[in-house]
Tab-separated table of C-alpha atoms and ligand atoms in Angstrom:
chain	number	residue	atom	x	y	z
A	998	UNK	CA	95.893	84.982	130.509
A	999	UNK	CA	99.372	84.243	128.959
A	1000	UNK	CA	99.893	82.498	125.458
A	1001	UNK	CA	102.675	81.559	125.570
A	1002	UNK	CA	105.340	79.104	123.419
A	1003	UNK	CA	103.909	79.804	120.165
A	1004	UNK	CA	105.811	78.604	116.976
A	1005	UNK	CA	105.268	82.114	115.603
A	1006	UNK	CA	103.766	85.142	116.972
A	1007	UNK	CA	102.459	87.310	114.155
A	1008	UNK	CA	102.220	90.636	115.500
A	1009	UNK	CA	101.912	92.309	112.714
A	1010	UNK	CA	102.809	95.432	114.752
A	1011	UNK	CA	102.524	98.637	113.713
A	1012	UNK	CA	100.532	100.723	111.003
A	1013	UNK	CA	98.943	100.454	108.301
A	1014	UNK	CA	101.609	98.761	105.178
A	1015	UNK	CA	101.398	100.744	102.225
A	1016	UNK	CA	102.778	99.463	99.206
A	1017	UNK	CA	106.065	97.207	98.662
A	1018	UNK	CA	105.943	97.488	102.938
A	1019	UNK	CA	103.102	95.037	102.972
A	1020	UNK	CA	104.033	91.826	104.237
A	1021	UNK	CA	105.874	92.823	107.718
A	1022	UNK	CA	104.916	90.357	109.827
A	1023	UNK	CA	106.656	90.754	112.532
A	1024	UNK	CA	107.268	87.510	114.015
A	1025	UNK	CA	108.351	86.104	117.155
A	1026	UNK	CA	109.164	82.512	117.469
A	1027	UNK	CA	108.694	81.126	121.052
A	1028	UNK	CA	106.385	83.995	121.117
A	1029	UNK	CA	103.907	84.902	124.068
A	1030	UNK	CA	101.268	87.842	124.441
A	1031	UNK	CA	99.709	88.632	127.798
A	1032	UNK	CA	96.016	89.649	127.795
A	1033	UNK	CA	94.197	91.524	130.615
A	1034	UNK	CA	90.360	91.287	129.957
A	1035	UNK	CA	89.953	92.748	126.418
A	1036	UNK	CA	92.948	94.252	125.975
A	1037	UNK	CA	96.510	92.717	125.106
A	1038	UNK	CA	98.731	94.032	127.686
A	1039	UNK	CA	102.600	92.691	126.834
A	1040	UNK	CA	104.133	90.886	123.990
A	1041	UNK	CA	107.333	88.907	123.583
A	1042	UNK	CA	109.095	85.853	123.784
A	1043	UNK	CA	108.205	83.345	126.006
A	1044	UNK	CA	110.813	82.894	128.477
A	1045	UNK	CA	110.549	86.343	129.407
A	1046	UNK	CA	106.891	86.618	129.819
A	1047	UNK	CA	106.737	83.527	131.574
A	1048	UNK	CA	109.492	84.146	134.094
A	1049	UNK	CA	108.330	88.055	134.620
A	1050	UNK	CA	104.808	86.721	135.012
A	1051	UNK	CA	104.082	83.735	136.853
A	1052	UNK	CA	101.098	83.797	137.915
A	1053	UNK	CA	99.140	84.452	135.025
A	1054	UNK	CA	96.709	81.517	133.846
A	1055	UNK	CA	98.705	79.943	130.522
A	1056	UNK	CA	97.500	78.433	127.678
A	1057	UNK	CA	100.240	76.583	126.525
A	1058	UNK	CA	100.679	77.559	121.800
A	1059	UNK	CA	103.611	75.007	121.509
A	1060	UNK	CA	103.730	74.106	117.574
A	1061	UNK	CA	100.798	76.865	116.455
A	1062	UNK	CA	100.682	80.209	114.743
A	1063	UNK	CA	98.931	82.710	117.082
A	1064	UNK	CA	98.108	86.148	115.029
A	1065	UNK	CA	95.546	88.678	114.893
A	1066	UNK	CA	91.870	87.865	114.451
A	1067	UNK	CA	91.136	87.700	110.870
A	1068	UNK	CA	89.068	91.334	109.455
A	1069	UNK	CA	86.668	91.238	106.567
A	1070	UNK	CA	86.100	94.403	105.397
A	1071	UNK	CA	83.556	93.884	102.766
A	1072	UNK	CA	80.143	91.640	103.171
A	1073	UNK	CA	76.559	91.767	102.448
A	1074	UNK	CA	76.157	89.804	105.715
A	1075	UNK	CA	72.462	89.943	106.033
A	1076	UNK	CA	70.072	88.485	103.536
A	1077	UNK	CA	67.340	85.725	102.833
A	1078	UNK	CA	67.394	82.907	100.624
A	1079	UNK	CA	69.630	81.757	98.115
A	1080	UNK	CA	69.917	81.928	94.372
A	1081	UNK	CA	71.708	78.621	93.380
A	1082	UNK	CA	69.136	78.667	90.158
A	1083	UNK	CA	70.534	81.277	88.925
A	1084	UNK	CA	74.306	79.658	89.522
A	1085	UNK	CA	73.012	77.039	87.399
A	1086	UNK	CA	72.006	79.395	84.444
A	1087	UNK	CA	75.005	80.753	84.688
A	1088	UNK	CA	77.028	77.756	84.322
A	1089	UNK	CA	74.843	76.990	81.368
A	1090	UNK	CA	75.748	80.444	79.258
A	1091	UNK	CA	73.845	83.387	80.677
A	1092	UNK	CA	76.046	86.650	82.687
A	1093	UNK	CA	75.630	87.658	85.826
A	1094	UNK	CA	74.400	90.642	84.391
A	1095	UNK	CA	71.872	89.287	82.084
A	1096	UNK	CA	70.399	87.348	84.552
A	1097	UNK	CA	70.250	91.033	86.678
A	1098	UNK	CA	68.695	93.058	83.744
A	1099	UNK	CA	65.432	90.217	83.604
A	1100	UNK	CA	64.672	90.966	86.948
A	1101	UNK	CA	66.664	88.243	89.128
A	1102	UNK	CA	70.133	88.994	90.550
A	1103	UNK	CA	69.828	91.221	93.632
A	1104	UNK	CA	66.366	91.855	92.695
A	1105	UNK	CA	65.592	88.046	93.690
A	1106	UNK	CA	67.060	88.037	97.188
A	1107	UNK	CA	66.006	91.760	97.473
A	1108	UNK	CA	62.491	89.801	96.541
A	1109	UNK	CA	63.391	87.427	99.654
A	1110	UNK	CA	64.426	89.543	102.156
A	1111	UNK	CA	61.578	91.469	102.257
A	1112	UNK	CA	59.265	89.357	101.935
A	1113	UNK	CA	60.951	86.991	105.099
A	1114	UNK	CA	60.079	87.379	109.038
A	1115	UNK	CA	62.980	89.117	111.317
A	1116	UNK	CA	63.585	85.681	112.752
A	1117	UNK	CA	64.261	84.663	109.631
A	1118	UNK	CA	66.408	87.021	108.606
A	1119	UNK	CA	68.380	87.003	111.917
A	1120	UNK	CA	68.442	83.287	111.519
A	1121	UNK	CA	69.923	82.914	108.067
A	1122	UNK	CA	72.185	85.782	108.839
A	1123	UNK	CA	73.293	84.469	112.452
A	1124	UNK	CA	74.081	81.415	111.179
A	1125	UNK	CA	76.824	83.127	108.404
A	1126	UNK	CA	78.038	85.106	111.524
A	1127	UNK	CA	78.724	81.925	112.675
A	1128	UNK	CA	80.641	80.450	110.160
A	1129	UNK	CA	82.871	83.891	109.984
A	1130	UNK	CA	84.165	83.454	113.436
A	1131	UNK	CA	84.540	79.649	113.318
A	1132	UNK	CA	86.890	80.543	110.620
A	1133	UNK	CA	88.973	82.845	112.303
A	1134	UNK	CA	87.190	86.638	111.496
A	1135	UNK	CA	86.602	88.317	114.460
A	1136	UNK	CA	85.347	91.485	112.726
A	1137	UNK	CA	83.510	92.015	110.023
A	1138	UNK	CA	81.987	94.846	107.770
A	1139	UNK	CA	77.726	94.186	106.896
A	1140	UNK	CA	76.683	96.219	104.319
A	1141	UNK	CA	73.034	96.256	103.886
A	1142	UNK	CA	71.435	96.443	100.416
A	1143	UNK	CA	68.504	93.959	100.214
A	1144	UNK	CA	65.992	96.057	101.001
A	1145	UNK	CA	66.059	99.467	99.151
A	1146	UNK	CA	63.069	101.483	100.510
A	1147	UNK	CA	63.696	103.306	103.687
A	1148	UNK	CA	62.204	100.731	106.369
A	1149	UNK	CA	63.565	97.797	104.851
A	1150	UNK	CA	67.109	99.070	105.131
A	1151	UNK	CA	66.783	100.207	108.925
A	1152	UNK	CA	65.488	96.589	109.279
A	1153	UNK	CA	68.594	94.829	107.548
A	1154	UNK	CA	70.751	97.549	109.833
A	1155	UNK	CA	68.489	96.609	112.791
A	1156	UNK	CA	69.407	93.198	112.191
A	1157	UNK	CA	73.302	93.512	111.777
A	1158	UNK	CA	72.978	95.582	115.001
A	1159	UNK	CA	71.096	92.832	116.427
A	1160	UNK	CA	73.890	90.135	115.786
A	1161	UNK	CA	76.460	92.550	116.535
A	1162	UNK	CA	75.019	92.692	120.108
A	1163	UNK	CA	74.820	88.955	120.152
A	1164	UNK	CA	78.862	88.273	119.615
A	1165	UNK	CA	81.147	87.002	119.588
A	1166	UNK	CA	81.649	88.364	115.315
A	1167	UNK	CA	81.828	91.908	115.913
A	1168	UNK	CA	79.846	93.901	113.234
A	1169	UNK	CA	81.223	97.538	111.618
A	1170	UNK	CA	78.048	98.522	109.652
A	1171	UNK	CA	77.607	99.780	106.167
A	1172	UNK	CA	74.124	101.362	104.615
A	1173	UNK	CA	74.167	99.969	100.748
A	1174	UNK	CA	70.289	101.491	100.120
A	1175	UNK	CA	72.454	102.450	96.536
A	1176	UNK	CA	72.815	98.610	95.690
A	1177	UNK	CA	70.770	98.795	92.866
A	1178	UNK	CA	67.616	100.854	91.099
A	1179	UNK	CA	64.692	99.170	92.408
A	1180	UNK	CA	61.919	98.211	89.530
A	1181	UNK	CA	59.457	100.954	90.655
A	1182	UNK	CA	62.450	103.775	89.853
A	1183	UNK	CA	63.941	101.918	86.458
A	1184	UNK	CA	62.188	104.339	84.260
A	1185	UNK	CA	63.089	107.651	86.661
A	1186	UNK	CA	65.918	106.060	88.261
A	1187	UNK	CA	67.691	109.987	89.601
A	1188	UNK	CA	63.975	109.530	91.650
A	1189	UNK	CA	65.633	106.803	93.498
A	1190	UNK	CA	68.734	108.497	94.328
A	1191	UNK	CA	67.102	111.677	95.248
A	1192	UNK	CA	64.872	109.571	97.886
A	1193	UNK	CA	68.658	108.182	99.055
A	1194	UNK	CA	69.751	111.541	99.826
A	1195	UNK	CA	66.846	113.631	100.975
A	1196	UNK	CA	64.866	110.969	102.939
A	1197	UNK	CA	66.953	108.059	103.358
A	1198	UNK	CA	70.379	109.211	104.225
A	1199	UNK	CA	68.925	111.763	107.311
A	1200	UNK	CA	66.379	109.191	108.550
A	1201	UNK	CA	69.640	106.793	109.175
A	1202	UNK	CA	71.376	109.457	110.542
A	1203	UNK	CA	68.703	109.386	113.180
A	1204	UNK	CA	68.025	105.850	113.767
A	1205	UNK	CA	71.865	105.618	114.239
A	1206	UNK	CA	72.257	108.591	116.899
A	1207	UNK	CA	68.931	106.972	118.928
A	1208	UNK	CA	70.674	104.157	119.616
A	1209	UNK	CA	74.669	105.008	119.151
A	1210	UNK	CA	74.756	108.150	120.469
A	1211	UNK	CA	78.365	109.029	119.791
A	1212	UNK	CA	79.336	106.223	118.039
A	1213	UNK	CA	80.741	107.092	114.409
A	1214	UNK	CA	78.273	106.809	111.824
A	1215	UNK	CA	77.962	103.781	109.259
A	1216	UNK	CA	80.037	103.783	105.928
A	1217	UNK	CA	77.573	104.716	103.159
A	1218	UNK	CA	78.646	102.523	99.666
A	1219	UNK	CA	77.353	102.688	96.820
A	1220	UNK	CA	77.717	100.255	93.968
A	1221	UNK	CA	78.753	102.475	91.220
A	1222	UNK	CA	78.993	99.767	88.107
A	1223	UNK	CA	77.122	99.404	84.949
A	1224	UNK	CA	73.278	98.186	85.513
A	1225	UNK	CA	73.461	99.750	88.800
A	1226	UNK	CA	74.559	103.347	89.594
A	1227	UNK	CA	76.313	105.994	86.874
A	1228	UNK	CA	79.236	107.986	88.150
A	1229	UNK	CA	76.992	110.805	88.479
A	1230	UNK	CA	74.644	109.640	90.769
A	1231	UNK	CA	77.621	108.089	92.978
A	1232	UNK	CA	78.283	112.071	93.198
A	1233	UNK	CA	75.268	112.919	94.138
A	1234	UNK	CA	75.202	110.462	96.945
A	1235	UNK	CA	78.369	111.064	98.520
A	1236	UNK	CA	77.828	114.748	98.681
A	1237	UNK	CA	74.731	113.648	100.509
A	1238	UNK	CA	76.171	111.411	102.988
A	1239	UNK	CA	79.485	113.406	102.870
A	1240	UNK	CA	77.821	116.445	104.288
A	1241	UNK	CA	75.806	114.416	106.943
A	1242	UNK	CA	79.282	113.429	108.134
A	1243	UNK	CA	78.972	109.647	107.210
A	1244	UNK	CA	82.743	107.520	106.020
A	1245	UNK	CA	82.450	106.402	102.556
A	1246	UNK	CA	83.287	103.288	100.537
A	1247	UNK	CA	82.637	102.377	97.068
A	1248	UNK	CA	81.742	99.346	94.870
A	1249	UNK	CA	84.015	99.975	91.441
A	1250	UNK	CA	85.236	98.749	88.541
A	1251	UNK	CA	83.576	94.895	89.095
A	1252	UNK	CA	82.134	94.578	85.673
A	1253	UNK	CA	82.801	97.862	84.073
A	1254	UNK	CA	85.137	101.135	84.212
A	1255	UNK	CA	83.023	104.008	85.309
A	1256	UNK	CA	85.956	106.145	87.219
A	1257	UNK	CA	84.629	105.263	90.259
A	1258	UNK	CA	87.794	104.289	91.704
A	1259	UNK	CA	89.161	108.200	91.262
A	1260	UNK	CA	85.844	108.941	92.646
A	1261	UNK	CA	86.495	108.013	95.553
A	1262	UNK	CA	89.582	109.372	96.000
A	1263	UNK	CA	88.319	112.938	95.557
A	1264	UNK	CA	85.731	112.348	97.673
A	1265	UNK	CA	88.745	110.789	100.415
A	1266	UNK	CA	86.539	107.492	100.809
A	1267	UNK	CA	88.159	105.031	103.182
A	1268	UNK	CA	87.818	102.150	100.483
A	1269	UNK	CA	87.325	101.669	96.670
A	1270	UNK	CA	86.621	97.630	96.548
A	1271	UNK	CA	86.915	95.202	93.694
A	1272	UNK	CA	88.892	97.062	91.210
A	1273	UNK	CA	89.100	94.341	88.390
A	1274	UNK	CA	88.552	97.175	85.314
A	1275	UNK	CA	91.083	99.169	87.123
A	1276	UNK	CA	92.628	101.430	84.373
A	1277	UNK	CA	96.568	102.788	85.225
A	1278	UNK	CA	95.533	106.149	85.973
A	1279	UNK	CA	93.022	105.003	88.931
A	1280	UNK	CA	96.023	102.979	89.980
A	1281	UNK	CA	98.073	106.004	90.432
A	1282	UNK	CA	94.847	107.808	92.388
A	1283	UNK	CA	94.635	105.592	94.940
A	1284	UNK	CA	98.326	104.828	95.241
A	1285	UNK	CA	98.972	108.758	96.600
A	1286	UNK	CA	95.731	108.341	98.685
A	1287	UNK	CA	94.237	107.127	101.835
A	1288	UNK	CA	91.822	105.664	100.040
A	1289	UNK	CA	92.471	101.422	100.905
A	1290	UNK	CA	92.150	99.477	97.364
A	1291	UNK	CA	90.086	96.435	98.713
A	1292	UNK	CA	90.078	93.321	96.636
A	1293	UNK	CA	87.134	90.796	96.662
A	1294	UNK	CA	89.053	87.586	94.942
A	1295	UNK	CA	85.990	85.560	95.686
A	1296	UNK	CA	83.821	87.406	93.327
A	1297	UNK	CA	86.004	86.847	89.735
A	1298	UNK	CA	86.415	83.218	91.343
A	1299	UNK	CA	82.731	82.543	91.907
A	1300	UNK	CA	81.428	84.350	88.743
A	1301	UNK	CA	84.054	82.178	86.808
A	1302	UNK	CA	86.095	84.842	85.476
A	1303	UNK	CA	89.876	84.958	84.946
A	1304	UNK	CA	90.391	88.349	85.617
A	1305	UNK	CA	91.168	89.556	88.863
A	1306	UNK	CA	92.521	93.219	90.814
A	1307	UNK	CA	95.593	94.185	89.728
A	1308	UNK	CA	97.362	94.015	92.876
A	1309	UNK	CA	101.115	94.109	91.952
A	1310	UNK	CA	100.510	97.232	90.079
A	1311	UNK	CA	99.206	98.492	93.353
A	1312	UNK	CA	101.635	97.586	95.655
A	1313	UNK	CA	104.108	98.647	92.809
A	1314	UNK	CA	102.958	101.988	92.679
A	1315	UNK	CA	102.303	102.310	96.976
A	1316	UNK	CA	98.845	101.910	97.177
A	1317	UNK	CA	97.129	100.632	100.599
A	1318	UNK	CA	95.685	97.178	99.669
A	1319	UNK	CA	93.095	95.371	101.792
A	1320	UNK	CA	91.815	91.388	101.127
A	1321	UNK	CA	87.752	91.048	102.015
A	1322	UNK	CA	85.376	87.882	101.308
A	1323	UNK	CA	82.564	90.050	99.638
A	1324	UNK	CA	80.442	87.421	101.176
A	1325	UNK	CA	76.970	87.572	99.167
A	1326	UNK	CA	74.250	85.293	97.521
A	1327	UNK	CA	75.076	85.998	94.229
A	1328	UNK	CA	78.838	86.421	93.630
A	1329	UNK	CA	80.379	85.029	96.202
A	1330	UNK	CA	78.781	83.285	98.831
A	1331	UNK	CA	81.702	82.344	100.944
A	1332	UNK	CA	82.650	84.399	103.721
A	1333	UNK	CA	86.457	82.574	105.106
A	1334	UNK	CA	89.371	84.916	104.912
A	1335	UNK	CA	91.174	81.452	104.887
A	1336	UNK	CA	90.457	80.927	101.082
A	1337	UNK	CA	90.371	84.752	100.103
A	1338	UNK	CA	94.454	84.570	101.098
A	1339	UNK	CA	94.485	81.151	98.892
A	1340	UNK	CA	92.750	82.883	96.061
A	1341	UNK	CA	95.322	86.416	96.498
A	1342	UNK	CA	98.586	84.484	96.353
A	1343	UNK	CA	97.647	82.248	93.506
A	1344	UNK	CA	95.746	84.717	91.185
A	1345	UNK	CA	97.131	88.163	91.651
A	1346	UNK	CA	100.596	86.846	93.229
A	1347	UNK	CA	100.637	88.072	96.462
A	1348	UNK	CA	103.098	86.372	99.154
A	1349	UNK	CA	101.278	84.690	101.896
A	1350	UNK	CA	102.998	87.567	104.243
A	1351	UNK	CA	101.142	90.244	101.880
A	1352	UNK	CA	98.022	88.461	101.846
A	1353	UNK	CA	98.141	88.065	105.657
A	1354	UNK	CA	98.526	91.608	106.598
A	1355	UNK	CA	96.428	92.176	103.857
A	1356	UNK	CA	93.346	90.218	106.056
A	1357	UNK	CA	94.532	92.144	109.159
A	1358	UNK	CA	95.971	95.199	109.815
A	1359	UNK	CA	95.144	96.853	106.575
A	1360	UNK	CA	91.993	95.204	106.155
A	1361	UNK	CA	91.341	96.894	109.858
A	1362	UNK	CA	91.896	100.137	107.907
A	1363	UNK	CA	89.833	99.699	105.341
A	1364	UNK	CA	87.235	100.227	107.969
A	1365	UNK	CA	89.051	102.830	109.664
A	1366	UNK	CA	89.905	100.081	112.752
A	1367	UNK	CA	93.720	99.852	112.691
A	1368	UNK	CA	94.220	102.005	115.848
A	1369	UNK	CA	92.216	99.169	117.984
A	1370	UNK	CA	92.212	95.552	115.941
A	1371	UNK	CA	94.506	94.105	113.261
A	1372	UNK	CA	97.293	93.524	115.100
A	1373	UNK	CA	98.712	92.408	118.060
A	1374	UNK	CA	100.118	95.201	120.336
A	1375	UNK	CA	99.740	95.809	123.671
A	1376	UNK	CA	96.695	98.352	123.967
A	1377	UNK	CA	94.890	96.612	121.119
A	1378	UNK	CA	92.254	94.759	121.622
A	1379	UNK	CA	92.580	90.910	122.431
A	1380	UNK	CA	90.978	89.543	119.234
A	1381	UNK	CA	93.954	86.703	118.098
A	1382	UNK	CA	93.681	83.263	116.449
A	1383	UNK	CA	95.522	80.217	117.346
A	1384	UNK	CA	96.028	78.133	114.079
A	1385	UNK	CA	97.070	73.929	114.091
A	1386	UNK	CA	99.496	74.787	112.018
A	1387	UNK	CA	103.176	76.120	113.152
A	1388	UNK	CA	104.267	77.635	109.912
A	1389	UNK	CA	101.616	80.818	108.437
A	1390	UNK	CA	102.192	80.359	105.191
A	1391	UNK	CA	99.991	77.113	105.344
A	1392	UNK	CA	97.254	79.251	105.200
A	1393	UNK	CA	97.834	80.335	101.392
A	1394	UNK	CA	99.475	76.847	100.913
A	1395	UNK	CA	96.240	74.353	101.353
A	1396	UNK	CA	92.854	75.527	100.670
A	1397	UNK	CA	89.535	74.291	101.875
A	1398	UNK	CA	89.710	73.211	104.942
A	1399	UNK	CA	89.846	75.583	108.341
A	1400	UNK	CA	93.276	75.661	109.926
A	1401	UNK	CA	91.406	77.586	112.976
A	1402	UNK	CA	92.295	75.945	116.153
A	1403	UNK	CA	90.793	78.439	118.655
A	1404	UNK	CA	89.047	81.911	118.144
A	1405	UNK	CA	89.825	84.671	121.126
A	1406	UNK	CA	87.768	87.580	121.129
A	1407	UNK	CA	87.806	90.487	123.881
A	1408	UNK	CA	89.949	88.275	125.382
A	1409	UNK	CA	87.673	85.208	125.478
A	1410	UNK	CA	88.419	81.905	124.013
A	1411	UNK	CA	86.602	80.167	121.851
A	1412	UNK	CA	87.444	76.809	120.811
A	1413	UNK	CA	86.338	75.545	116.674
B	517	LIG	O1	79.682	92.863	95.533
B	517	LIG	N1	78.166	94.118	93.226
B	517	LIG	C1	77.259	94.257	93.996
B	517	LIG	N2	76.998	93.512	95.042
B	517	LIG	C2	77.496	92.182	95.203
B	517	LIG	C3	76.651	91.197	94.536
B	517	LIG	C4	75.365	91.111	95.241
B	517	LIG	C5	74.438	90.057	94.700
B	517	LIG	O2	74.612	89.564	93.576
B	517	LIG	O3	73.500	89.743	95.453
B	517	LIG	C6	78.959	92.126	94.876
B	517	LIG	O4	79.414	91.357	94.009
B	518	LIG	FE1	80.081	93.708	97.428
């Protein structure tokens, strides 16, 4: 298939941007990009392509942006239930983390979850994988992280693995078992994370290689934050998963400073997300690292707070910065990259070209993808969006509406 006449081509071509780089677009007007089953094959303008390959089946871009699929790097995907109750209270005076401390929070859907039927669960969460792709994200991190005991876990990854089979959304899986201290542990909590790493962290290890043989393992996250895990214990569990071979990625700095950012640089995580209590000196940690500083601007914006990631200071100082939904039930339940790159340019000033490759090729990273998805090169794989628009920037621009025209993953089409 050739796409061809485009008003702009993003390609986006290339690796990773760190720092001040971010924001290379690399755009082609008239633009075309040949795909051969899954895999983009040539890229250029459209006179070219068109002449050098005529008898290619076209679909004709004239007056759209075509780019790369849209990557999510951060959601807690699947869940049950909902907890717009607890919205309410907090619109009425009580904190997020009040509400967490009397038992509700991620205890409530935890609560849900559990208690649900895998139909449900694959229901509620098939239906978000739904809305992902209609609006343009064609891949996707899941953490899980509503279960917290062994089998309840390996059921929410059962489940992600489930939609992941199902497609189109392709999945990238994360095991979140250290989401919070369940109620059983709250007076021995180091119980908890000692079950993490002696029982729970080998038992996924072998549910994984059963059905992925050699497919790399999940990321294990913790969220490292007050009310949920100390600084220590983050330690102890990425030692643990560390020495089982797993990637890691880390919740930090949402609600309070515990270092965890610098954490996870010494422990050469692939991502430190939310970064809102970011302090200067974990600003210069991740900036010489390969660590990818993954902002969540839906979570501040949901919980009603003014105070978001410093991102200039990142890109100031070279850091690798990544945009992500953070999709959830209690944060941030919205899960379209189109109104994280609204939120980035207007609250931490980011160009609509930063915030772009921001949702692609570096948000690819930040999942240790960009060598097959986040761009669009020949060899890569054909995961694009077509928007009905034929300038990019109208996706920072207007807000609230989808601006996806057509979906094409693996090099199939999918119209919204
Ligand atoms: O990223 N911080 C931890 N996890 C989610 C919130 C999950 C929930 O409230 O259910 C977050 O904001
Ligand atoms: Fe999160």
């Amino acid at each position: 298939m050739l796409i061809h006449s485009a008003a702009q081509l993003l390609t986006i071509a290339g690796s990773p941007q760190r720092g001040l780089h971010l924001g290379e677009l690399g755009i082609i007007e008239n633009g075309a990009v040949l795909i051969n089953g899954e895999t983009i094959v040539k890229v250029g303008e459209s006179q070219e392509l068109l002449s050098q390959y005529p008898h290619e089946s076209l679909f004709d871009a004239s007056g759209l942006v075509v780019m790369p699929g849209l990557v999510d790097p951060h959601t807690h995907l699947p869940w049950v239930g909902d907890r717009s109750d607890e919205f309410e209270m907090r619109l009425i005076g009580k904190s997020y983390m009040e509400i967490m401390s009397a038992g509700g929070g991620i205890n409530s859907t935890v609560g849900a979850t559990i208690n649900s039927s895998f139909d449900q669960l694959l229901d509620e969460t098939r239906q978000r994988a739904r809305t992902l792709f209609n609006h343009g994200t064609t891949t996707a991190e899941a953490k899980t992280g509503y279960g917290l005991t062994l089998e309840n876990e390996i059921r929410l990854l059962q489940s992600i693995d489930t939609i992941n089979q199902e497609g189109p959304l392709e999945l990238i899986p994360t095991f979140l078992g250290a989401h919070i201290i369940p109620p059983d542990y709250q007076a021995h909590p180091d119980d908890y994370v000692q079950s993490i790493c002696l029982d729970m962290l080998p038992r996924v290890v072998d549910w994984w290689r059963t059905k992925n043989k050699n497919a790399a393992l999940p990321f294990v996250d913790v969220f490292c934050d007050q009310g949920a895990f100390s600084i220590q214990q983050t330690q102890t569990i990425f030692k643990a998963a560390c020495g089982l071979g797993f990637p890691i990625k880390i919740h930090a700095d949402e609600f309070a400073n515990l270092g965890g950012a610098q954490l996870a640089v010494a422990f050469h995580a692939t991502s430190a997300d939310h970064l809102v209590k970011t302090s200067p000196e974990d600003i210069q940690a991740l900036a010489k690292s390969t660590t990818v500083a993954v902002s969540l601007p839906c979570t501040p914006f949901g919980l009603g707070h003014s105070e978001y990631t410093p991102a200039r200071d990142l890109l100031a100082s070279d850091a690798l910065f990544a945009l992500a939904s953070d999709l959830n039930p209690g944060t941030a339940w919205c899960g379209n990259m189109q109104f994280v790159i609204a939120l980035a340019c207007r609250y931490m000033h980011l160009t609509p070209a930063q915030a772009v490759a921001s949702s692609t090729i570096n948000a690819a990273a930040a999942i240790n993808l960009a060598d097959r998805i986040g761009s669009i090169e020949p060899g890569k794989q054909a995961d694009l969006i077509i928007l009905s628009v034929n300038d990019y920037r109208q996706l920072a621009y207007r807000f609230g509406i989808n601006l996806v025209k057509n979906v094409i993953k693996k090099g199939r089409v999918y119209s919204v």
